[in-house]
Amino acid sequence: MPDASPDRAAGARPVPFRGGGFKPRPTGYAGPLAFVLLLALLELGARAGVISPLTMPAPSAVLQTLAELWTSGRLLDHLVPSLARLAVGATLGALAGIAVGLAIGLFSLARAGLVPLVAALFPIPKIALLPLFVIWFGIGEGSKYALIAFGTFTPMVVATYGGVDAVDRALIRMGQSFDLAWWSIVTKIILPGALPAILSGLRVASAIAIILLVAAEMLAAEHGVGAYVLEAGSLYDLERLFAGVTLLSLMGVVVNALIGRAERVLLRWRG
Amino acid sequence: MDLRLERVSHAYGSVRVLDDVSLAVPNGRIVCVVGPSGCGKSTLLRLMGGLERPLGGRVLQVGEPPAESLNPLTFIFQDFALLPWRTVAGNVALVLEDHRLGAGERERIIADVLARTRLTDFADAFPRQLSGGMKQRVGIARALSVRPAVMLMDEPLSALDSQTRELLLDDLVSLWLRTPFTAVYVTHNLEEAVRLGHQVVVLSGRPGRVRALVDIAVPLAERQPGDAVLEAHRRQLWQLLRDEASAVDRELLDA
Ligand SMILES: Nc1ncnc2c1ncn2[C@@H]1O[C@H](COP(=O)(O)OP(=O)(O)OP(=O)(O)O)[C@@H](O)[C@H]1O
Ligand SMILES: [Mg+2]
């Protein structure tokens, strides 16, 4: 019998909600807010004299250093070579990594031969090999490209063949059942299917590339953000050190945003 | 073009899946295959479509496929097998792109098959935006676009709810009435088998053997749900299958 006021019936209460969560929602304000909060705290500390400029420069001082760098034109002197090294090295490494990863994913022989090799290369701290690259490719740009390329190569290999392995076999059978050419199956079924994994591999690889960029520039470079940071560090000029670090982290943020945009465009079908 | 199986056997490792299966799929007719779970129906279809090679016996195509056929043996899959990154039209285009067709001709074929499956308005939708029934209509459109000589359908409707299934079944019947196609139709659903099949092949439990061949003489156009003759056939099939299914159960108990 339906009760006129079911809520008041003995013991009736809403079923407790247990769903939700596990699904990142875009919360546009939280990221910037955390940054601003931290910077404000540091600035206040510096102004109040709690934080000595010898241990931590005030954010405003760092900003001023950056502004000077820009007006003197030296910002571009450092930024342009760094970005060029990053672009060349990471592109070479990523392309080679995708190609090798694809080969491993497609051919049993390549898998048997290359997977142990990649597993052996992956954990090597690539920075340790910089002297070797200097011997092989010279002290100039070549060794820097090589270091960055090598660093991006291994994670891209692993991400790509993982992505290829995860492609739904039923879709490949479908392609075969319609007599698609081998190359069509690779480019129209396997590569798009592996693309999500490749793009998330690219996120990891780009972070590694920035780390290696700095390492390479610290060892042997006149210009570049890494050289700038090294010089500032050896003089214990914290304001310039932090200005350089800010540039590096901005580079990371921008690269990440670019990859995010690529994901939104290329993976639109995921909705 | 007809399809003929001569004493086909198949096994995976030590598991014998099909044993001495001989069948004929005559041109323009629909042959339904029913049998207990795991008896090798999907395997049989893959053998017919050339996706696997039989260990024994032969799968033969008799006569030449029509010249305009782009892919004589064409599958329709239970799980649709649509590329999620392609639109409806793109999924159909996929199977045409490797053929030498002018862009105009390709567009014409795509428009035609989408119209025949009532998908014209959804040409630019992605699979995730479609209901299950619509996804399978895309699968059917894709199959029609290559003008198959024989369609190989593996439980094409079993992922759908029963209303959608009924509607798509009507769609298949009317497609056939307009242009009779040749098909092998694997199903668990005996209603579907008696609605669509000119002949129903009953397979035994694993290893699958031909247990019975049931011919249904009622013309497809006259088959109505609840028809007495069809109902009698359905009962007959159920009787055959029940024996097989319970035999499979006993076997599992013994093992
Ligand atoms: N690629 C494979 N490798 C090994 N065993 C397989 C393979 N494919 C199928 N089998 C086995 O062969 C048997 C028959 O499989 P098949 O899928 O043909 O049965 P089915 O009649 O289609 O079953 P269902 O009614 O569940 O669809 C099953 O026992 C299955 O486990
Ligand atoms: Mg099956």
Coordinates of C-alpha atoms and ligand atoms in Angstrom, one line a residue:
Chain A
M1 CA 0.0 0.0 0.0
P2 CA 1.6 3.4 -1.0
D3 CA 2.2 5.6 2.0
A4 CA 1.3 9.2 1.7
S5 CA 4.6 10.3 3.2
P6 CA 6.9 7.4 2.5
D7 CA 9.9 9.2 4.1
R8 CA 8.2 9.0 7.5
A9 CA 7.5 5.3 7.2
A10 CA 9.3 3.4 9.8
G11 CA 13.0 2.9 8.9
A12 CA 12.8 4.5 5.4
R13 CA 15.9 6.4 4.4
P14 CA 17.7 7.2 1.1
V15 CA 20.1 4.5 -0.1
P16 CA 23.6 5.8 0.8
F17 CA 25.5 7.0 -2.2
R18 CA 28.6 5.0 -3.0
G19 CA 29.3 5.9 -6.6
G20 CA 31.4 8.8 -8.0
G21 CA 35.1 9.4 -7.8
F22 CA 37.8 7.8 -9.9
K23 CA 37.1 10.2 -12.7
P24 CA 39.2 13.3 -12.9
R25 CA 37.1 16.3 -13.5
P26 CA 38.6 19.5 -14.9
T27 CA 38.8 22.0 -12.1
G28 CA 40.4 24.9 -13.8
Y29 CA 41.1 27.0 -10.7
A30 CA 42.9 24.5 -8.5
G31 CA 46.2 24.3 -10.3
P32 CA 46.9 28.0 -10.6
L33 CA 45.6 28.6 -7.1
A34 CA 48.1 26.2 -5.6
F35 CA 50.9 28.0 -7.5
V36 CA 49.7 31.5 -6.4
L37 CA 49.3 30.4 -2.8
L38 CA 52.9 29.0 -2.6
L39 CA 54.3 32.1 -4.3
A40 CA 52.4 34.4 -2.0
L41 CA 53.6 32.5 1.0
L42 CA 57.2 32.8 -0.1
E43 CA 56.9 36.5 -1.0
L44 CA 55.3 37.3 2.4
G45 CA 58.0 35.3 4.2
A46 CA 60.7 37.2 2.3
R47 CA 59.1 40.6 2.9
A48 CA 58.7 39.9 6.6
G49 CA 62.3 38.8 6.9
V50 CA 61.4 35.3 8.0
I51 CA 63.1 33.9 4.8
S52 CA 66.5 35.2 4.2
P53 CA 67.4 36.0 0.6
L54 CA 70.4 33.8 1.0
T55 CA 68.3 30.7 1.4
M56 CA 65.4 31.5 -0.8
P57 CA 64.9 34.5 -3.2
A58 CA 61.7 36.4 -3.1
P59 CA 59.4 35.6 -6.1
S60 CA 59.3 39.3 -7.0
A61 CA 63.1 39.3 -7.2
V62 CA 63.1 36.3 -9.5
L63 CA 60.5 37.9 -11.6
Q64 CA 62.6 41.0 -11.9
T65 CA 65.6 39.0 -12.9
L66 CA 63.5 37.4 -15.6
A67 CA 62.3 40.8 -16.8
E68 CA 65.9 42.0 -17.0
L69 CA 66.8 38.9 -18.9
W70 CA 64.1 39.7 -21.4
T71 CA 64.9 43.4 -21.8
S72 CA 68.6 42.8 -22.3
G73 CA 67.7 40.3 -25.0
R74 CA 69.7 37.5 -23.3
L75 CA 66.6 35.5 -22.7
L76 CA 66.3 34.5 -26.3
D77 CA 70.1 33.9 -26.5
H78 CA 69.5 31.1 -23.9
L79 CA 66.0 30.0 -24.8
V80 CA 66.4 29.6 -28.6
P81 CA 69.3 27.1 -28.5
S82 CA 67.7 25.2 -25.7
L83 CA 64.4 24.9 -27.5
A84 CA 66.2 23.9 -30.8
R85 CA 68.1 21.2 -29.0
L86 CA 65.0 19.9 -27.3
A87 CA 63.0 19.9 -30.6
V88 CA 65.7 18.2 -32.7
G89 CA 66.7 15.6 -30.0
A90 CA 63.3 14.7 -28.8
T91 CA 61.9 14.5 -32.4
L92 CA 64.7 12.2 -33.5
G93 CA 64.4 10.0 -30.4
A94 CA 60.6 9.8 -30.4
L95 CA 60.5 8.9 -34.1
A96 CA 63.1 6.3 -33.7
G97 CA 61.4 5.0 -30.6
I98 CA 58.0 4.7 -32.3
A99 CA 59.6 2.9 -35.3
V100 CA 61.4 0.4 -33.1
G101 CA 58.4 0.0 -30.8
L102 CA 56.2 -0.7 -33.9
A103 CA 58.7 -3.2 -35.2
I104 CA 58.7 -5.0 -31.8
G105 CA 54.9 -5.0 -31.8
L106 CA 54.6 -6.3 -35.3
F107 CA 57.5 -8.8 -35.8
S108 CA 58.2 -11.7 -33.5
L109 CA 61.9 -11.7 -34.5
A110 CA 62.3 -8.0 -33.6
R111 CA 60.5 -8.6 -30.3
A112 CA 62.7 -11.5 -29.4
G113 CA 65.9 -9.6 -30.4
L114 CA 65.1 -6.1 -29.2
V115 CA 63.0 -6.4 -26.0
P116 CA 65.9 -7.6 -23.8
L117 CA 68.1 -5.0 -25.3
V118 CA 65.7 -2.2 -24.5
A119 CA 65.2 -3.6 -21.1
A120 CA 69.0 -3.4 -20.6
L121 CA 69.2 0.2 -22.0
F122 CA 66.2 1.6 -20.1
P123 CA 67.6 1.8 -16.6
I124 CA 71.0 3.3 -17.7
P125 CA 71.2 6.9 -16.4
K126 CA 71.7 8.5 -19.8
I127 CA 73.6 11.4 -18.3
A128 CA 76.4 8.9 -17.5
L129 CA 76.9 8.4 -21.2
L130 CA 77.3 12.0 -22.1
P131 CA 81.2 11.8 -22.2
L132 CA 80.7 8.9 -24.6
F133 CA 78.4 10.9 -26.8
V134 CA 80.9 13.8 -26.7
I135 CA 83.6 11.4 -28.1
W136 CA 81.3 10.1 -30.7
F137 CA 79.5 13.2 -31.9
G138 CA 81.8 16.0 -30.8
I139 CA 81.4 18.7 -28.1
G140 CA 79.0 20.7 -30.2
E141 CA 75.3 20.2 -30.9
G142 CA 75.7 16.6 -32.0
S143 CA 76.3 15.1 -28.5
K144 CA 73.4 17.1 -27.1
Y145 CA 71.0 15.9 -29.8
A146 CA 72.2 12.4 -29.2
L147 CA 71.8 12.5 -25.4
I148 CA 68.3 13.9 -25.6
A149 CA 67.3 11.5 -28.5
F150 CA 68.6 8.5 -26.6
G151 CA 66.8 9.5 -23.5
T152 CA 63.4 9.8 -25.3
F153 CA 64.0 6.7 -27.4
T154 CA 63.7 4.0 -24.7
P155 CA 60.4 5.2 -23.1
M156 CA 58.9 5.7 -26.5
V157 CA 59.9 2.1 -27.6
V158 CA 58.2 0.7 -24.5
A159 CA 55.1 2.8 -24.8
T160 CA 54.7 2.1 -28.5
Y161 CA 55.0 -1.7 -28.3
G162 CA 52.8 -1.8 -25.2
G163 CA 50.2 0.2 -27.2
V164 CA 50.5 -2.1 -30.2
D165 CA 50.1 -5.2 -28.0
A166 CA 46.9 -3.6 -26.5
V167 CA 45.2 -3.1 -29.9
D168 CA 42.0 -5.2 -30.1
R169 CA 42.9 -8.4 -32.0
A170 CA 39.3 -8.6 -33.2
L171 CA 39.8 -5.4 -35.2
I172 CA 42.9 -6.8 -36.8
R173 CA 41.0 -10.0 -37.8
M174 CA 38.2 -7.7 -39.1
G175 CA 40.8 -5.9 -41.3
Q176 CA 42.1 -9.3 -42.6
S177 CA 38.6 -10.6 -43.3
F178 CA 38.0 -7.6 -45.6
D179 CA 41.3 -8.3 -47.4
L180 CA 42.9 -5.0 -46.3
A181 CA 46.6 -4.7 -47.3
W182 CA 49.1 -5.3 -44.6
W183 CA 50.2 -1.7 -44.7
S184 CA 46.5 -0.5 -44.4
I185 CA 46.1 -2.7 -41.3
V186 CA 49.2 -1.2 -39.8
T187 CA 48.4 2.5 -40.6
K188 CA 44.6 2.4 -40.2
I189 CA 44.1 -0.1 -37.4
I190 CA 47.2 -0.7 -35.4
L191 CA 48.7 2.8 -35.3
P192 CA 45.5 4.7 -34.4
G193 CA 44.8 2.0 -31.8
A194 CA 48.2 2.4 -30.2
L195 CA 48.1 6.2 -30.4
P196 CA 46.7 6.8 -26.9
A197 CA 49.6 4.8 -25.4
I198 CA 52.1 6.6 -27.7
L199 CA 50.9 10.0 -26.6
S200 CA 51.1 9.2 -22.9
G201 CA 54.6 7.8 -23.6
L202 CA 55.4 11.1 -25.1
R203 CA 54.5 12.9 -21.9
V204 CA 57.1 10.8 -20.0
A205 CA 59.7 11.2 -22.7
S206 CA 59.4 14.9 -23.0
A207 CA 60.0 15.3 -19.3
I208 CA 63.1 13.2 -19.6
A209 CA 64.2 15.2 -22.6
I210 CA 64.1 18.4 -20.6
I211 CA 66.1 16.9 -17.8
L212 CA 68.7 15.7 -20.2
L213 CA 68.8 19.0 -22.0
V214 CA 69.9 20.7 -18.8
A215 CA 72.5 18.0 -18.2
A216 CA 73.9 18.3 -21.6
E217 CA 74.1 22.1 -21.4
M218 CA 75.7 22.1 -18.0
L219 CA 78.5 20.0 -19.3
A220 CA 79.3 21.8 -22.5
A221 CA 77.5 24.9 -23.7
E222 CA 77.9 28.6 -23.8
H223 CA 74.3 29.4 -24.3
G224 CA 71.2 27.6 -23.2
V225 CA 69.0 27.5 -20.1
G226 CA 71.1 24.8 -18.6
A227 CA 74.3 26.8 -19.0
Y228 CA 72.6 29.8 -17.5
V229 CA 71.5 27.7 -14.5
L230 CA 74.9 26.2 -14.0
E231 CA 76.6 29.6 -14.1
A232 CA 74.2 31.0 -11.6
G233 CA 74.6 28.0 -9.4
S234 CA 78.3 28.2 -9.3
L235 CA 78.1 31.8 -8.3
Y236 CA 75.4 31.0 -5.7
D237 CA 73.3 33.6 -7.4
L238 CA 69.9 32.3 -6.3
E239 CA 67.8 34.8 -8.1
R240 CA 69.2 33.9 -11.5
L241 CA 69.2 30.2 -10.5
F242 CA 65.5 30.4 -9.8
A243 CA 64.9 32.4 -12.9
G244 CA 66.5 29.6 -14.9
V245 CA 64.6 26.9 -13.0
T246 CA 61.3 28.8 -13.7
L247 CA 62.1 28.8 -17.4
L248 CA 62.7 25.1 -17.3
S249 CA 59.5 24.4 -15.5
L250 CA 57.6 26.7 -17.9
M251 CA 59.1 24.6 -20.8
G252 CA 57.7 21.5 -19.2
V253 CA 54.3 23.0 -18.7
V254 CA 54.2 24.3 -22.3
V255 CA 55.3 20.9 -23.7
N256 CA 52.7 19.1 -21.6
A257 CA 50.0 21.5 -22.7
L258 CA 50.9 20.9 -26.3
I259 CA 50.7 17.2 -25.9
G260 CA 47.4 17.6 -24.1
R261 CA 46.1 19.6 -27.0
A262 CA 47.3 16.9 -29.4
E263 CA 45.5 14.3 -27.4
R264 CA 42.3 16.3 -27.5
V265 CA 42.5 16.6 -31.3
L266 CA 43.8 13.2 -32.2
L267 CA 41.8 11.2 -29.6
R268 CA 38.5 13.1 -30.2
W269 CA 36.9 9.8 -30.9
R270 CA 37.2 8.7 -27.3
G271 CA 34.8 11.5 -26.3
Chain B
M1 CA 29.0 -18.8 -55.9
D2 CA 28.4 -21.7 -53.5
L3 CA 30.4 -22.7 -50.5
R4 CA 31.2 -26.4 -49.8
L5 CA 32.8 -28.0 -46.8
E6 CA 34.2 -31.5 -47.3
R7 CA 34.9 -33.6 -44.2
V8 CA 36.4 -30.7 -42.4
S9 CA 38.0 -31.3 -39.0
H10 CA 39.8 -28.9 -36.8
A11 CA 41.6 -28.9 -33.4
Y12 CA 43.4 -26.5 -31.1
G13 CA 46.3 -28.4 -29.6
S14 CA 44.8 -31.5 -28.2
V15 CA 41.2 -30.1 -28.2
R16 CA 39.2 -31.4 -31.1
V17 CA 36.8 -28.8 -32.1
L18 CA 35.2 -29.9 -35.4
D19 CA 35.0 -33.5 -36.6
D20 CA 34.1 -34.5 -40.2
V21 CA 31.8 -31.7 -41.0
S22 CA 30.4 -31.6 -44.5
L23 CA 28.1 -28.9 -45.6
A24 CA 26.8 -27.1 -48.7
V25 CA 25.9 -23.4 -48.8
P26 CA 24.0 -22.9 -52.0
N27 CA 23.9 -19.6 -53.8
G28 CA 21.2 -17.2 -52.6
R29 CA 20.2 -19.2 -49.5
I30 CA 20.7 -18.6 -45.8
V31 CA 22.1 -21.5 -43.8
C32 CA 21.8 -21.2 -40.1
V33 CA 24.1 -23.0 -37.7
V34 CA 23.1 -23.9 -34.2
G35 CA 24.8 -26.0 -31.6
P36 CA 25.7 -26.1 -27.9
S37 CA 28.2 -23.6 -26.5
G38 CA 31.8 -24.2 -27.5
C39 CA 31.0 -26.8 -30.2
G40 CA 33.0 -24.9 -32.8
K41 CA 30.5 -22.7 -34.6
S42 CA 32.7 -19.7 -34.6
T43 CA 35.6 -21.8 -35.7
L44 CA 33.6 -23.2 -38.5
L45 CA 32.8 -19.7 -39.7
R46 CA 36.5 -18.7 -39.5
L47 CA 37.4 -21.7 -41.6
M48 CA 34.8 -20.8 -44.2
G49 CA 36.1 -17.2 -44.3
G50 CA 39.7 -18.2 -44.7
L51 CA 40.8 -16.8 -41.4
E52 CA 42.0 -20.2 -40.4
R53 CA 43.1 -23.3 -42.2
P54 CA 41.4 -26.6 -41.4
L55 CA 43.6 -29.4 -40.1
G56 CA 41.6 -31.9 -42.1
G57 CA 39.2 -31.8 -45.1
R58 CA 38.7 -28.9 -47.5
V59 CA 36.7 -25.7 -47.6
L60 CA 35.8 -25.1 -51.3
Q61 CA 34.2 -22.2 -53.2
V62 CA 32.3 -23.6 -56.1
G63 CA 32.0 -21.3 -59.1
E64 CA 33.4 -17.8 -59.5
P65 CA 32.1 -15.0 -57.3
P66 CA 30.3 -12.3 -59.2
A67 CA 32.7 -10.0 -61.0
E68 CA 31.5 -6.9 -59.1
S69 CA 32.2 -8.6 -55.7
L70 CA 35.0 -6.8 -53.9
N71 CA 35.3 -9.2 -51.0
P72 CA 33.5 -12.5 -51.7
L73 CA 33.6 -13.9 -48.2
T74 CA 32.5 -11.2 -45.8
F75 CA 32.0 -11.3 -42.0
I76 CA 29.5 -9.6 -39.8
F77 CA 30.8 -9.8 -36.2
Q78 CA 29.1 -10.4 -33.0
D79 CA 31.0 -7.5 -31.3
F80 CA 30.6 -5.3 -34.4
A81 CA 34.4 -4.8 -34.8
L82 CA 34.0 -1.1 -35.7
L83 CA 37.0 1.2 -35.5
P84 CA 36.2 3.6 -32.7
W85 CA 38.3 6.4 -34.3
R86 CA 36.4 6.4 -37.6
T87 CA 32.9 7.7 -38.2
V88 CA 30.1 5.5 -39.5
A89 CA 31.0 6.6 -43.1
G90 CA 34.7 6.2 -42.3
N91 CA 34.2 2.6 -41.1
V92 CA 32.5 1.7 -44.4
A93 CA 35.1 3.6 -46.4
L94 CA 37.9 1.6 -44.6
V95 CA 37.0 -1.6 -46.5
L96 CA 36.7 0.2 -49.8
E97 CA 39.9 2.3 -49.7
D98 CA 42.2 -0.6 -50.7
H99 CA 40.1 -1.2 -53.9
R100 CA 40.6 0.7 -57.1
L101 CA 37.5 2.8 -57.0
G102 CA 37.2 6.4 -58.0
A103 CA 36.4 8.8 -55.1
G104 CA 32.9 9.4 -56.7
E105 CA 32.2 5.7 -56.9
R106 CA 33.3 5.1 -53.3
E107 CA 31.0 8.0 -52.1
R108 CA 28.2 6.5 -54.1
I109 CA 28.6 3.0 -52.6
I110 CA 28.8 4.5 -49.1
A111 CA 25.7 6.6 -49.6
D112 CA 23.8 3.6 -51.0
V113 CA 24.6 1.1 -48.2
L114 CA 24.0 3.7 -45.5
A115 CA 20.6 4.4 -47.0
R116 CA 19.8 0.7 -47.2
T117 CA 20.6 0.3 -43.5
R118 CA 18.9 3.6 -42.6
L119 CA 22.1 5.2 -41.3
T120 CA 22.3 8.2 -43.7
D121 CA 21.7 10.7 -40.9
F122 CA 24.4 9.1 -38.8
A123 CA 27.2 9.1 -41.4
D124 CA 29.4 11.5 -39.4
A125 CA 28.7 9.9 -35.9
F126 CA 31.4 8.0 -34.1
P127 CA 30.6 4.5 -32.9
R128 CA 30.5 5.5 -29.2
Q129 CA 27.5 7.7 -30.1
L130 CA 25.5 4.8 -31.5
S131 CA 23.2 2.3 -29.9
G132 CA 24.1 -1.4 -30.2
G133 CA 21.5 -1.9 -32.9
M134 CA 22.9 1.0 -34.9
K135 CA 26.4 -0.3 -34.5
Q136 CA 25.4 -3.6 -36.0
R137 CA 23.7 -1.9 -38.8
V138 CA 27.0 -0.2 -39.5
G139 CA 28.5 -3.7 -39.5
I140 CA 25.9 -4.8 -42.0
A141 CA 26.4 -1.7 -44.2
R142 CA 30.1 -2.3 -44.2
A143 CA 29.5 -5.9 -45.3
L144 CA 27.1 -4.9 -48.0
S145 CA 29.5 -2.3 -49.4
V146 CA 31.9 -4.9 -50.7
R147 CA 29.1 -6.8 -52.4
P148 CA 29.9 -10.1 -50.8
A149 CA 29.1 -13.4 -52.5
V150 CA 28.7 -15.1 -49.1
M151 CA 28.1 -13.3 -45.8
L152 CA 29.4 -15.0 -42.7
M153 CA 27.5 -13.9 -39.6
D154 CA 28.6 -15.0 -36.1
E155 CA 25.7 -14.3 -33.7
P156 CA 25.3 -10.8 -35.2
L157 CA 22.3 -10.0 -33.0
S158 CA 23.2 -11.6 -29.7
A159 CA 24.8 -8.5 -28.2
L160 CA 21.5 -6.7 -28.7
D161 CA 18.4 -6.4 -26.6
S162 CA 15.4 -8.4 -27.8
Q163 CA 13.4 -5.5 -29.3
T164 CA 16.4 -4.3 -31.3
R165 CA 17.1 -7.9 -32.3
E166 CA 13.5 -8.2 -33.6
L167 CA 13.8 -5.0 -35.7
L168 CA 17.2 -6.0 -37.1
L169 CA 15.9 -9.4 -37.9
D170 CA 13.1 -7.7 -40.0
D171 CA 15.8 -5.6 -41.6
L172 CA 17.8 -8.7 -42.6
V173 CA 14.7 -10.4 -44.0
S174 CA 13.8 -7.3 -46.1
L175 CA 17.4 -6.9 -47.3
W176 CA 17.3 -10.5 -48.4
L177 CA 13.9 -10.1 -50.1
R178 CA 15.1 -7.2 -52.1
T179 CA 18.4 -8.8 -53.2
P180 CA 18.8 -12.4 -52.1
F181 CA 22.2 -12.9 -50.6
T182 CA 24.0 -16.1 -49.6
A183 CA 24.8 -16.4 -45.9
V184 CA 25.9 -18.6 -43.1
Y185 CA 24.3 -17.4 -39.9
V186 CA 25.5 -18.7 -36.6
T187 CA 23.1 -18.2 -33.7
H188 CA 22.0 -19.5 -30.3
N189 CA 18.6 -18.2 -30.9
L190 CA 16.2 -20.7 -32.5
E191 CA 13.6 -18.0 -33.4
E192 CA 16.2 -16.3 -35.5
A193 CA 17.2 -19.6 -37.1
V194 CA 13.7 -20.5 -38.2
R195 CA 13.0 -16.9 -39.3
L196 CA 16.0 -16.6 -41.5
G197 CA 17.3 -20.1 -42.4
H198 CA 16.4 -22.0 -45.5
Q199 CA 18.3 -24.7 -43.8
V200 CA 19.4 -25.1 -40.2
V201 CA 22.5 -27.2 -39.4
V202 CA 22.5 -28.6 -35.9
L203 CA 25.9 -29.4 -34.6
S204 CA 26.7 -31.8 -31.8
G205 CA 28.6 -30.8 -28.7
R206 CA 32.4 -30.6 -29.0
P207 CA 33.9 -31.9 -31.2
G208 CA 31.2 -30.5 -33.4
R209 CA 29.7 -32.9 -35.9
V210 CA 26.6 -32.4 -38.1
R211 CA 23.9 -33.8 -35.9
A212 CA 20.9 -32.9 -38.2
L213 CA 20.0 -30.8 -41.2
V214 CA 16.6 -29.3 -41.0
D215 CA 15.1 -27.7 -44.2
I216 CA 12.5 -25.1 -43.8
A217 CA 10.4 -24.8 -46.9
V218 CA 8.3 -21.8 -46.0
P219 CA 9.4 -18.9 -48.2
L220 CA 11.1 -16.1 -46.2
A221 CA 8.5 -13.5 -47.3
E222 CA 5.7 -15.6 -45.6
R223 CA 7.4 -16.2 -42.3
Q224 CA 5.5 -14.5 -39.6
P225 CA 6.2 -14.8 -35.9
G226 CA 3.9 -17.5 -34.4
D227 CA 3.6 -19.4 -37.7
A228 CA 2.6 -23.0 -36.8
V229 CA 5.1 -24.6 -39.2
L230 CA 8.0 -22.5 -37.9
E231 CA 7.0 -23.2 -34.4
A232 CA 7.1 -26.9 -35.1
H233 CA 10.6 -26.5 -36.6
R234 CA 11.7 -24.5 -33.6
R235 CA 10.4 -27.2 -31.2
Q236 CA 12.2 -29.9 -33.3
L237 CA 15.4 -27.9 -33.2
W238 CA 15.1 -27.4 -29.4
Q239 CA 14.6 -31.1 -28.9
L240 CA 17.8 -31.9 -30.9
L241 CA 19.7 -29.2 -29.1
R242 CA 18.5 -30.1 -25.6
D243 CA 19.8 -33.6 -26.0
E244 CA 23.2 -32.2 -27.1
A245 CA 23.3 -29.6 -24.4
S246 CA 22.6 -32.1 -21.6
A247 CA 25.1 -34.5 -23.1
V248 CA 27.7 -31.7 -22.8
D249 CA 26.7 -31.1 -19.2
R250 CA 27.1 -34.8 -18.4
E251 CA 30.5 -34.8 -20.0
L252 CA 31.5 -31.9 -17.8
L253 CA 30.4 -33.8 -14.7
D254 CA 32.3 -36.9 -15.7
A255 CA 35.5 -35.0 -16.4
Ligands
LIG1 N1 42.2 -19.6 -31.1 C1 41.9 -20.7 -30.2 N2 42.9 -21.3 -29.6 C2 42.6 -22.3 -28.8 N3 41.3 -22.8 -28.5 C3 40.3 -22.2 -29.2 C4 40.6 -21.1 -30.1 N4 39.4 -20.7 -30.6 C5 38.5 -21.5 -30.0 N5 39.0 -22.4 -29.2 C6 38.3 -23.4 -28.5 O1 37.6 -24.2 -29.4 C7 36.3 -24.5 -29.0 C8 35.3 -24.1 -29.9 O2 35.3 -22.7 -30.0 P1 34.3 -21.8 -30.8 O3 34.5 -20.4 -30.5 O4 34.4 -22.2 -32.2 O5 32.9 -22.3 -30.2 P2 31.4 -21.7 -30.5 O6 30.6 -22.9 -30.9 O7 31.5 -20.5 -31.3 O8 31.1 -21.3 -29.0 P3 30.0 -20.2 -28.6 O9 28.7 -20.8 -28.7 O10 30.3 -20.0 -27.1 O11 30.2 -19.0 -29.4 C9 36.2 -23.9 -27.6 O12 36.4 -24.9 -26.6 C10 37.3 -22.9 -27.5 O13 37.8 -22.8 -26.2
MG2 MG 31.1 -18.4 -31.0

